[in-house]
XYZ file of C-alpha atoms in Angstrom:
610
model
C 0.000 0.000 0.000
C 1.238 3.164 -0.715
C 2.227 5.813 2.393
C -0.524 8.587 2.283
C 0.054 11.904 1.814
C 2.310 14.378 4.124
C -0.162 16.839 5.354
C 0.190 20.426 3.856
C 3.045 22.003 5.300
C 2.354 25.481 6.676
C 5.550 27.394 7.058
C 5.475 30.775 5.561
C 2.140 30.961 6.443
C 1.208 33.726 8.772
C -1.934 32.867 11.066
C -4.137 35.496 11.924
C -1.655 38.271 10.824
C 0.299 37.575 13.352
C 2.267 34.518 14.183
C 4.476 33.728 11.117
C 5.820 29.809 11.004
C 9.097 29.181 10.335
C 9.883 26.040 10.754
C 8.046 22.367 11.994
C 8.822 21.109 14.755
C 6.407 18.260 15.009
C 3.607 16.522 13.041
C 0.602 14.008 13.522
C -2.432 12.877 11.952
C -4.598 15.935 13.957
C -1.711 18.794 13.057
C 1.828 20.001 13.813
C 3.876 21.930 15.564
C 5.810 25.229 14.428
C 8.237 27.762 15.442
C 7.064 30.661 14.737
C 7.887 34.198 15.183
C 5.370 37.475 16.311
C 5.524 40.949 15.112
C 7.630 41.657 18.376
C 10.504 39.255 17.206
C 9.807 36.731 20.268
C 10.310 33.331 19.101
C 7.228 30.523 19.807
C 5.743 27.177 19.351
C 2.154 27.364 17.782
C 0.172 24.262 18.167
C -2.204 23.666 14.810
C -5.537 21.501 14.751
C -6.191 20.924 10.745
C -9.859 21.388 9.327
C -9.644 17.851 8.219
C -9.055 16.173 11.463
C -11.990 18.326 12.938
C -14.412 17.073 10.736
C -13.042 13.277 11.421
C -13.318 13.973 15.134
C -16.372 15.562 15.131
C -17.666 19.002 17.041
C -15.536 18.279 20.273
C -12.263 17.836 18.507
C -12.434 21.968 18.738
C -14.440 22.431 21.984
C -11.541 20.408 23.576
C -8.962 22.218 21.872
C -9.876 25.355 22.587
C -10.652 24.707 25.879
C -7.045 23.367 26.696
C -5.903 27.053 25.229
C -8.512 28.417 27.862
C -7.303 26.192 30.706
C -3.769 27.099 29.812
C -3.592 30.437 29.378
C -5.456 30.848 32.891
C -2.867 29.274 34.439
C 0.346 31.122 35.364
C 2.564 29.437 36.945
C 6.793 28.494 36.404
C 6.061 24.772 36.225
C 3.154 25.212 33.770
C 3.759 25.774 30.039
C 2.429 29.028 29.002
C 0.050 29.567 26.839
C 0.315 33.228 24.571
C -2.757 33.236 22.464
C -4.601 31.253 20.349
C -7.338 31.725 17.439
C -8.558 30.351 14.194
C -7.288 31.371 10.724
C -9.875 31.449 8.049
C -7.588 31.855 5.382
C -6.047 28.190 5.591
C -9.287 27.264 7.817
C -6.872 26.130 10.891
C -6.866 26.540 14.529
C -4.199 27.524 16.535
C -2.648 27.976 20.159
C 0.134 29.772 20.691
C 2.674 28.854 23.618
C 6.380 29.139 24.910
C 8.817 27.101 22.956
C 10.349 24.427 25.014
C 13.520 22.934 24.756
C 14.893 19.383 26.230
C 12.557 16.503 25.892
C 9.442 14.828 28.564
C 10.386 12.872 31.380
C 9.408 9.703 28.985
C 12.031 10.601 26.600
C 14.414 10.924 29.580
C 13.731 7.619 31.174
C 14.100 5.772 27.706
C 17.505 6.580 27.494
C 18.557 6.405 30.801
C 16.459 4.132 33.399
C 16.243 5.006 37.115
C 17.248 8.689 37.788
C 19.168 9.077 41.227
C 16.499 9.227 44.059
C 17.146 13.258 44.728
C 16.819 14.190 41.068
C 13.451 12.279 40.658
C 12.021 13.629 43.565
C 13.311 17.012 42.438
C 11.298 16.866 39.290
C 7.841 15.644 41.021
C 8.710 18.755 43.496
C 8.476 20.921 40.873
C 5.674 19.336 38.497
C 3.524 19.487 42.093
C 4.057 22.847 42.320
C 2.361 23.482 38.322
C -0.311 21.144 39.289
C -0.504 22.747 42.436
C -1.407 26.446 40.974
C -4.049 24.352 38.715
C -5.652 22.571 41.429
C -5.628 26.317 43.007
C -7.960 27.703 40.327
C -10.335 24.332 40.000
C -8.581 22.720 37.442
C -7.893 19.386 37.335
C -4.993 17.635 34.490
C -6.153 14.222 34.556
C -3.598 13.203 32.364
C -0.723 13.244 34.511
C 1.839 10.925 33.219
C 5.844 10.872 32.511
C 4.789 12.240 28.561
C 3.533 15.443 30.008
C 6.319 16.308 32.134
C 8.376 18.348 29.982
C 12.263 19.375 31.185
C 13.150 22.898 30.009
C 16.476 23.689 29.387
C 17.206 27.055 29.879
C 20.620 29.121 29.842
C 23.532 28.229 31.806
C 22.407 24.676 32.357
C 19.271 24.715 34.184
C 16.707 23.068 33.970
C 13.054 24.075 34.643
C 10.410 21.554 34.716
C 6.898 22.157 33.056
C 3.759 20.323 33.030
C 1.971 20.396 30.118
C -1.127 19.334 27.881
C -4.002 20.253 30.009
C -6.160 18.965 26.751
C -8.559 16.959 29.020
C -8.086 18.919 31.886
C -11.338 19.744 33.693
C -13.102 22.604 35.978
C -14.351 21.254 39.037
C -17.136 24.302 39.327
C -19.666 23.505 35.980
C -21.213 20.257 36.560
C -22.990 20.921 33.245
C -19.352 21.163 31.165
C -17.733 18.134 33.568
C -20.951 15.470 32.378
C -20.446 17.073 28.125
C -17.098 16.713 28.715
C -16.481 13.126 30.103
C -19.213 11.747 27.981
C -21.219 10.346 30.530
C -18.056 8.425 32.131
C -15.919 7.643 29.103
C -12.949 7.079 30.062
C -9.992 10.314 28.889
C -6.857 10.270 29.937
C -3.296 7.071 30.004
C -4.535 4.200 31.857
C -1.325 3.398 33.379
C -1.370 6.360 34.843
C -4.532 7.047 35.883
C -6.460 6.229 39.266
C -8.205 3.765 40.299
C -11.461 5.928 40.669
C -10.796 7.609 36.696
C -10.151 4.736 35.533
C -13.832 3.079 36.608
C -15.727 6.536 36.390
C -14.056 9.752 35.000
C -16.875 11.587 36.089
C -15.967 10.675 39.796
C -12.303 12.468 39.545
C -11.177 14.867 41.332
C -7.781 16.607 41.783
C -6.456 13.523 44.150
C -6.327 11.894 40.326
C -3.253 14.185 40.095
C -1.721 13.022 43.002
C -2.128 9.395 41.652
C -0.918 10.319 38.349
C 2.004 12.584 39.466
C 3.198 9.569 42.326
C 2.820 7.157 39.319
C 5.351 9.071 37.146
C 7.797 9.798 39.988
C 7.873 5.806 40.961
C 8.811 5.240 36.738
C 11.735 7.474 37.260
C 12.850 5.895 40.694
C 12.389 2.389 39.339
C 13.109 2.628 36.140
C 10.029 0.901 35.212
C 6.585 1.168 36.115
C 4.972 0.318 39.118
C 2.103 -1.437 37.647
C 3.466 -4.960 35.554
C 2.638 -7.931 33.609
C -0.409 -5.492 32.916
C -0.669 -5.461 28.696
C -4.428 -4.689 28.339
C -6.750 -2.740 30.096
C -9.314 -5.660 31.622
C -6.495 -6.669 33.255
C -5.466 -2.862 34.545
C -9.247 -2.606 35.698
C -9.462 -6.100 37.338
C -5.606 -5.328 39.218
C -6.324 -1.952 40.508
C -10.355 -3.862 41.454
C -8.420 -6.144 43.471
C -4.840 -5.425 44.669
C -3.067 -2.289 45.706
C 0.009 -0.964 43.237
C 3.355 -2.811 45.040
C 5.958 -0.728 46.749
C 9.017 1.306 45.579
C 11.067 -0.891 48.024
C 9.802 -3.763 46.179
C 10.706 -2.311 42.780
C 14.076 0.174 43.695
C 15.557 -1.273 47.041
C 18.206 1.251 46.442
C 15.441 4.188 47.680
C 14.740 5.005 51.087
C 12.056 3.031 52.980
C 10.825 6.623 54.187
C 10.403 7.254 50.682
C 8.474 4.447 49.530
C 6.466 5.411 52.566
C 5.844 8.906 50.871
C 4.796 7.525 47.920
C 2.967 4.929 49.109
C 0.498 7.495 50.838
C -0.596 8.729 47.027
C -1.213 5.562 45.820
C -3.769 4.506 47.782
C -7.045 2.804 45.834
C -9.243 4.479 47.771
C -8.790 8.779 47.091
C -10.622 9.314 50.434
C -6.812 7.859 52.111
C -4.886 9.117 49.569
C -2.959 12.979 50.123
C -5.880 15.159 50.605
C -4.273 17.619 48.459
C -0.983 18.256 46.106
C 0.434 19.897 48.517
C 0.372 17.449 51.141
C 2.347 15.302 48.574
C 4.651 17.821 48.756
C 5.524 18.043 52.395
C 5.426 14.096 52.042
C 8.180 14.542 49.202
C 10.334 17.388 50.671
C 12.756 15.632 53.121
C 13.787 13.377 50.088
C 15.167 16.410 47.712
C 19.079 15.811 48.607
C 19.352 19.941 49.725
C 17.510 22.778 50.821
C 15.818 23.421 47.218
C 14.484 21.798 44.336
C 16.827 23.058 41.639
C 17.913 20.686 38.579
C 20.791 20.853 36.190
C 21.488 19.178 32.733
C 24.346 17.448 34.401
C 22.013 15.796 36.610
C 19.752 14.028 34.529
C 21.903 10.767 34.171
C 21.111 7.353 34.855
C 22.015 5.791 38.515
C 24.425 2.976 37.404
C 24.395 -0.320 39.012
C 27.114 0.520 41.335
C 25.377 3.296 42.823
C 22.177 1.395 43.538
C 23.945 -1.424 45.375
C 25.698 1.471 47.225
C 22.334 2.858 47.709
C 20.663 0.085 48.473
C 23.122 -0.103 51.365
C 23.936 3.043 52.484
C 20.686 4.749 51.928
C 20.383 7.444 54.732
C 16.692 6.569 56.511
C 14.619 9.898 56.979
C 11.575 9.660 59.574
C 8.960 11.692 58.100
C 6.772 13.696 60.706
C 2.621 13.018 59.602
C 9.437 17.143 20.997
C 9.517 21.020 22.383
C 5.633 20.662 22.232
C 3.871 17.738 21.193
C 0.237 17.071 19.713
C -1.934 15.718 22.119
C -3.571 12.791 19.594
C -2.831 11.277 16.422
C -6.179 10.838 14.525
C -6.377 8.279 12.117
C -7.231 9.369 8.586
C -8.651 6.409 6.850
C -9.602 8.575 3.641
C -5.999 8.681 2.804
C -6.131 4.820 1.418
C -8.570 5.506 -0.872
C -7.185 5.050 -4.540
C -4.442 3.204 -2.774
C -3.513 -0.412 -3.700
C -3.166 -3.269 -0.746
C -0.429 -5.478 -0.578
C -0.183 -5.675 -5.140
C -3.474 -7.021 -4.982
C -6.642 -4.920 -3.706
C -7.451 -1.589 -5.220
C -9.240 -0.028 -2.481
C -12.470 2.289 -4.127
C -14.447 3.667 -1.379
C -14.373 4.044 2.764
C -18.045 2.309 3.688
C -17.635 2.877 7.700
C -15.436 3.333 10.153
C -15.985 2.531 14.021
C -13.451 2.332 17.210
C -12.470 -1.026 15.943
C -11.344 -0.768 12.100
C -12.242 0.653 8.564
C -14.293 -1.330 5.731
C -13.887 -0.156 2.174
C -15.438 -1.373 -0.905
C -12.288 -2.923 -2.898
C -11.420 -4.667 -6.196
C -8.924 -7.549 -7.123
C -6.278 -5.426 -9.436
C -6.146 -8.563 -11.602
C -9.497 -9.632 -12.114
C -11.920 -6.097 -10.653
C -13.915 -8.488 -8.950
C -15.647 -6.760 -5.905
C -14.873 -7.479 -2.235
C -14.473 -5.693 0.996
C -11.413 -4.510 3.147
C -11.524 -4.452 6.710
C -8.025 -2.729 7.734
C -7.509 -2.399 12.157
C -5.302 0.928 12.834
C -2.396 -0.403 14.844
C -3.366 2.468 17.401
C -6.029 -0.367 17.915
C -4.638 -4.191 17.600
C -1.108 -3.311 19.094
C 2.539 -4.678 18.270
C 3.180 -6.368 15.383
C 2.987 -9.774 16.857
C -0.815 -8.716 18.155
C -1.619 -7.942 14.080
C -0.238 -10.761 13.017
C -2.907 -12.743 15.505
C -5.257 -11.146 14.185
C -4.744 -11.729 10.454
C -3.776 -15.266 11.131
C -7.518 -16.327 12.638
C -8.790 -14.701 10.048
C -7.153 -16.660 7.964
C -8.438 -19.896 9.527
C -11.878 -18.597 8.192
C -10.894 -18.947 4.506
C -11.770 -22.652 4.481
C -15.480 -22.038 5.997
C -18.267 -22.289 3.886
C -22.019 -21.565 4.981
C -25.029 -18.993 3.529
C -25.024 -17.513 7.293
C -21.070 -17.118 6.748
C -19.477 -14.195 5.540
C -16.659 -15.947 3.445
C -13.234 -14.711 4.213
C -11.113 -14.311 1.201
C -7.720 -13.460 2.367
C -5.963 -11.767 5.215
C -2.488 -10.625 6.416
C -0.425 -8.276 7.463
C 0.151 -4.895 5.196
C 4.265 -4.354 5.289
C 3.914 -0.727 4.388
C 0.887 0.441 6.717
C 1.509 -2.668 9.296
C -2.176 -2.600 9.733
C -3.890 -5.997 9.168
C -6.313 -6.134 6.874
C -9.603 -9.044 5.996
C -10.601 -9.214 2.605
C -14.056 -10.562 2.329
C -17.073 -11.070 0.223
C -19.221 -7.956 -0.197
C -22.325 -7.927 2.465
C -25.630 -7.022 1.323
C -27.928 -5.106 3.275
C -26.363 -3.619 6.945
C -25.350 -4.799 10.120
C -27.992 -5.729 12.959
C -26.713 -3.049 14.978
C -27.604 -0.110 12.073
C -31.091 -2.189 11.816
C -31.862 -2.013 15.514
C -30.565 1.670 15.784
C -33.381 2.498 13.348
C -36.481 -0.265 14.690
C -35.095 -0.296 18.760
C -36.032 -4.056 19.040
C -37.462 -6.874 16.464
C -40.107 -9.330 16.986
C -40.177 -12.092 18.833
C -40.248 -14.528 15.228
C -37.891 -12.282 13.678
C -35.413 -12.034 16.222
C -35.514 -16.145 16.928
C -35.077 -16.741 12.791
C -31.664 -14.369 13.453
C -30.871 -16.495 16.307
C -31.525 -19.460 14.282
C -28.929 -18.661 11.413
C -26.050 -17.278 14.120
C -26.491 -20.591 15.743
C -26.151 -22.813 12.912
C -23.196 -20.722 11.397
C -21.455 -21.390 14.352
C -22.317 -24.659 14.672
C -19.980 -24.760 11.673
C -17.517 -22.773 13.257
C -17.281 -24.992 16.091
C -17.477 -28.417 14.319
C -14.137 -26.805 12.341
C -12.415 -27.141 15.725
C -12.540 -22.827 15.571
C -14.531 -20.045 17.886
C -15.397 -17.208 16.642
C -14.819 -14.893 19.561
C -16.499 -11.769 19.234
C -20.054 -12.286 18.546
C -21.969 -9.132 18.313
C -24.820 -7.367 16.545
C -22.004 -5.306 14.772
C -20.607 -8.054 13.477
C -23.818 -9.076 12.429
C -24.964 -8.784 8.281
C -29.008 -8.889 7.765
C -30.355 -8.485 4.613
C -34.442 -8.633 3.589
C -35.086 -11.600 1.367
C -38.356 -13.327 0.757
C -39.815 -16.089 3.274
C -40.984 -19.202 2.377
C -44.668 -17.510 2.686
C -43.604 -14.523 0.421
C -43.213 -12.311 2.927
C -39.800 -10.667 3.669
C -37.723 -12.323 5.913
C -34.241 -11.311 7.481
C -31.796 -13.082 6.513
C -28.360 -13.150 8.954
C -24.732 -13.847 8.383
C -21.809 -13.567 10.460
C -18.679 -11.711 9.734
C -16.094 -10.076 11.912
C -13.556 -12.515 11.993
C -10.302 -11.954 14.160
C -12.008 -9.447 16.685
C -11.736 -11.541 19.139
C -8.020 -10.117 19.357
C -9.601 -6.615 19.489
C -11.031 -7.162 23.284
C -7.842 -7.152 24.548
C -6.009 -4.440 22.499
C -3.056 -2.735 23.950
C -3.318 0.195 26.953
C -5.317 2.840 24.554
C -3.405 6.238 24.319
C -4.751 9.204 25.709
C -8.026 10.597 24.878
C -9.543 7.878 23.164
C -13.116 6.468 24.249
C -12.408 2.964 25.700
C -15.537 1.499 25.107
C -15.215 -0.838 21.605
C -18.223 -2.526 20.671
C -15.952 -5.257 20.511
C -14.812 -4.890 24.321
C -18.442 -4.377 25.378
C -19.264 -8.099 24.133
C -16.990 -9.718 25.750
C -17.854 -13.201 27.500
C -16.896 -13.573 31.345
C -14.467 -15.950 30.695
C -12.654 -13.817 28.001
C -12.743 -10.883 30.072
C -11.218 -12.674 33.572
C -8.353 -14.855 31.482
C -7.306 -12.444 28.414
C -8.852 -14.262 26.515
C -6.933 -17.195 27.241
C -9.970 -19.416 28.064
C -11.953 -19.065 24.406
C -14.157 -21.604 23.796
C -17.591 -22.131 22.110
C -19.495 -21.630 24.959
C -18.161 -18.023 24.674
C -19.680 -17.850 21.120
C -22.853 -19.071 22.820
C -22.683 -16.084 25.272
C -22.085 -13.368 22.422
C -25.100 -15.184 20.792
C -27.370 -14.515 24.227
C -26.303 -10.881 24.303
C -27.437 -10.558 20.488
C -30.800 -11.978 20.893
C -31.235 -9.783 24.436
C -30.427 -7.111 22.604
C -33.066 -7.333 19.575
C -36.005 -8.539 22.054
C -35.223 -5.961 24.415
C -33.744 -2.906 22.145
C -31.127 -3.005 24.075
C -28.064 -4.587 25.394
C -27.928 -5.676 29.010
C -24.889 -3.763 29.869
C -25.531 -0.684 28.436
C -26.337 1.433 31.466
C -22.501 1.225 31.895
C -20.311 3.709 29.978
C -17.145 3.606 31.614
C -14.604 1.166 30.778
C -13.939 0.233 34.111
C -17.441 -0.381 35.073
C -18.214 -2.255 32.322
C -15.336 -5.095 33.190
C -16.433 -5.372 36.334
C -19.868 -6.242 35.163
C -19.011 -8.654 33.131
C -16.716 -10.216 35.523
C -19.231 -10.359 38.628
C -22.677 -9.826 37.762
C -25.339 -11.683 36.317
C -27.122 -10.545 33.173
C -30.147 -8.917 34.255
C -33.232 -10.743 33.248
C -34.429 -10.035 30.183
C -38.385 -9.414 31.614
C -36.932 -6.292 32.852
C -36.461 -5.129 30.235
C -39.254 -6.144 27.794
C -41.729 -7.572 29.956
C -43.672 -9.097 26.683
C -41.005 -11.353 25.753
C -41.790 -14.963 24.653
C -40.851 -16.914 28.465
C -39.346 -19.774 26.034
C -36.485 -16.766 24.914
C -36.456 -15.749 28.125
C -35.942 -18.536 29.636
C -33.303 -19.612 26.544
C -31.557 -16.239 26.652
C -31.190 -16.937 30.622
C -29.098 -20.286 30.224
C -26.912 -18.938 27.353
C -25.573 -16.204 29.327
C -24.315 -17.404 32.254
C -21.997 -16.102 34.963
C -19.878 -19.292 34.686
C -19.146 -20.702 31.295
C -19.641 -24.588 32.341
C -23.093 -24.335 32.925
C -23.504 -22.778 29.090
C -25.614 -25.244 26.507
């Protein structure tokens, strides 16, 4: 496949007559980064957000942008980037934020290349990223993306170095209830999930600034230890179920080499429970203080090196114990643009014509062979979604073990892989008529009871062919889910059903998602017990059997059973522990022989499954 387009580079532009860019210093999918110069001859960073990626994200791509330029600029403080101005230039149709340049790199780029910083120096660098936050939490604002990415280390003359915090992109205002529901999307989850508390994590809407002090303790144990506190944690049912069940372990278990006292500091901001967490930032900061190797908090270049083997051991053993009275800027997303493969050729072979839909969990295109034109469809998965390379390859290969099935409630699988270029993976497949069940019941709300039992009818027998291949499908859903009218054996129309989605399966248990995107996949959302408890290690066809129960909940009741829950957190939990509600609650009309069918196909336990 062929690499898409550069976005149109801007420099030479002038925005708003005033800011002229000379140079990039950064670039995404969403927009770029300049140096730029004002009429005054002071040098700055101006942050753009492209027309294009607007449109892709929707209204609140700008309402969020412009509000971290609000929040920002509000906020003036040493340890808090500053924000100058921003606007929106009609002339090239881009907005814009204006801010200090910055020069060094984050605390991530710093702990890449050099591991555990010496005890002092760490500490010295959540001093002073407190101290930002601090002056936020001051005014009602709340980051909520604290992590090691957003901890920038200024270099300044003669060898200082001044730490900032920055990104306040999903930062929120404690005082308008109204803005904090619009904003966190009735509990979506926004922000790094390593980083984030145990209390965002389940509910954004329940955070408050002590989400800081989780996120900020969380960064300062990565550059203690090296590594981060949380491990073995690759997906984020297993983040929600280990933070659920188990507190974070101690810096003494990960960095002997640190103070007890220390690990006793930090300790007291990682607490599960906010309510005995720090009460405030700057209790962390009291808590931190003794630990700063001097009488202030000042860092030099010279300082930011890694502590060497040696000096742990000598640490480790030596440690003094201290009792303790009570890019310069970078884009805050990368927005896939799946446009760009239009007119684009996959892997020699597919000529891809026209984007069909897109959703959190891949593209579809209508394609053609470039040999023979005949039609198919394209399913490509942004890696953003499935992961590492060994993840896409999964996903491609049990895709591929669908080639050989062959059923009229099938969707036959053509061909899948991996695209070298793109690294995406891609499923070529026949072309569905009609539209998914979930489009259908979006428009109807439910189906009747004969309808809904002849779609239960053909799922079950096309996985009865799945299963007798010695395969599972994985990831039964009404997405996944073509229905198409044809006439009945009385005349009348009758839905027809076929099952697609192959591979998505893998999809429930994509990697940590980055910041800012809405954690809730369809995919994740019909997930069996089993699958979400074991990591999908314990897929079987009873889990098929459970995706099957949620579909034909859903079209009796217009509805699926967990979808009072909207926060990622929440949602895994429910899987994991509760029982499906019954489905009388819901539509107290149903047939009791679905009822009572729906009941034994979706239960807690997969052993007791049909």
């Amino acid at each position: 496949m062929g690499q898409p387009e550069a976005q149109g580079n801007l420099v030479g532009t002038t925005l708003a007559g005033k800011f002229t860019l000379t140079g990039q210093l950064g670039e995404g999918a969403m927009g770029a980064v300049y140096e730029a110069v004002t009429p005054e001859g002071r040098i700055v960073a101006v942050k753009t957000l492209l027309a294009a990626a607007r449109q892709q994200l929707g209204p609140e791509a700008l309402s969020r942008f412009v509000r971290e330029a609000q929040v920002s600029a509000s906020l003036q403080n040493p340890h808090v980037v500053e924000v100058i101005d921003a606007g929106h230039d009609e002339t090239t149709d881009v907005a814009f934020m204006v801010m200090e340049v910055l020069r060094g790199e984050d605390l991530e780029q710093l702990l890449t290349r050099t591991g555990a910083l010496r005890p002092e120096v760490a500490v010295r660098v959540a001093l002073q990223a407190a101290r930002g936050l601090a002056a936020a939490h001051a005014q009602g604002i709340i980051h909520r993306d604290v992590k090691p990415s957003n901890i920038f280390l200024h270099r300044v003359e003669g060898g200082g170095v001044v730490v900032k915090v920055c990104d306040f992109g999903i930062a929120k205002e404690q005082a308008s209830a109204s803005e904090q529901q619009a904003l966190t999307q009735t509990g979506s989850v926004l922000g790094s999930p390593l980083y984030m508390s145990p209390e965002q994590l389940l509910n954004a809407k329940k955070a408050d600034h002590r989400a800081d002090v989780w996120g900020l303790a969380m960064s300062v144990f990565d550059a203690l230890a090296g590594e981060p506190a949380l491990q073995n944690v690759s997906n984020l049912p297993a983040l929600v179920m280990a933070l659920a069940r188990q507190d974070v372990r101690t810096l003494s278990e990960a960095a002997p080499w640190c103070d007890p006292s220390l690990s006793d500091a930090l300790e007291g901001a990682l607490r599960r429970d906010p309510n005995k967490r720090y009460a405030t930032m700057a209790a962390f900061i009291e808590a931190l203080e003794p630990f700063r190797g001097g009488d202030d908090e000042a860092l030099r270049e010279e300082q930011l090196v890694a502590l060497d083997a040696d000096e742990k051991e000598r640490a480790a053993r030596n440690a003094p114990r201290i009792t303790r009275a009570a890019t310069p800027v970078a884009l805050t997303a990368s927005v896939p643009q799946p446009e760009r493969y239009v007119g684009q050729t996959l892997v020699r072979r597919y000529l891809i014509v026209k984007l069909l839909r897109q959703g959190a969990d891949g593209w579809v295109y209508e394609a053609r062979t470039a040999n023979s034109g005949r039609p198919c469809h394209i399913r490509l998965v942004p890696r953003s979604v499935v992961g590492s390379g060994r993840d896409a390859e999964a996903l491609a290969e049990r895709a591929r073990a669908a080639r050989e099935l062959r059923h009229p409630n099938l969707v036959r699988v053509l061909d899948a892989g991996v695209d070298p270029i793109s690294t995406m993976p891609y499923v070529v497949f026949e072309p569905c008529e009609g539209r998914s069940l979930s489009e259908l019941l979006a428009e109807r709300g439910k189906l009747d009871t004969a309808t809904a039992a002849g779609v239960a009818l053909h799922l079950a027998r096309a996985l009865d062919v799945v299963h007798r291949s010695g395969s599972q499908h994985g990831a039964v859903r009404a997405g996944a889910v073509h229905v198409v009218e044809r006439p009945g054996p009385d005349g009348r129309p009758a839905l027809v059903a076929q099952l697609a989605g192959w591979g998505e399966a893998k999809l429930s248990f994509e990697p940590l998602p980055p910041a800012g995107a809405d954690q809730v996949t369809p995919v994740t959302r019909a997930m069996a017990p089993e699958q979400a408890r074991e990591s999908n290690k314990d897929l079987s066809p009873r889990t098929d059997i459970w995706g099957l129960s949620m579909v034909l909940y859903e079209m009796l009741s217009g509805r699926h059973p967990l979808g009072a829950y909207q926060a990622m957190g929440d949602i895994i939990l429910a899987i994991c522990v509760q029982e499906v509600p019954k489905l009388t609650l819901f539509e107290p009309r149903a047939d009791p022989r679905l009822v009572e069918l729906a009941g034994r196909l979706s239960g807690l336990r997969c052993r007791p499954r049909p």
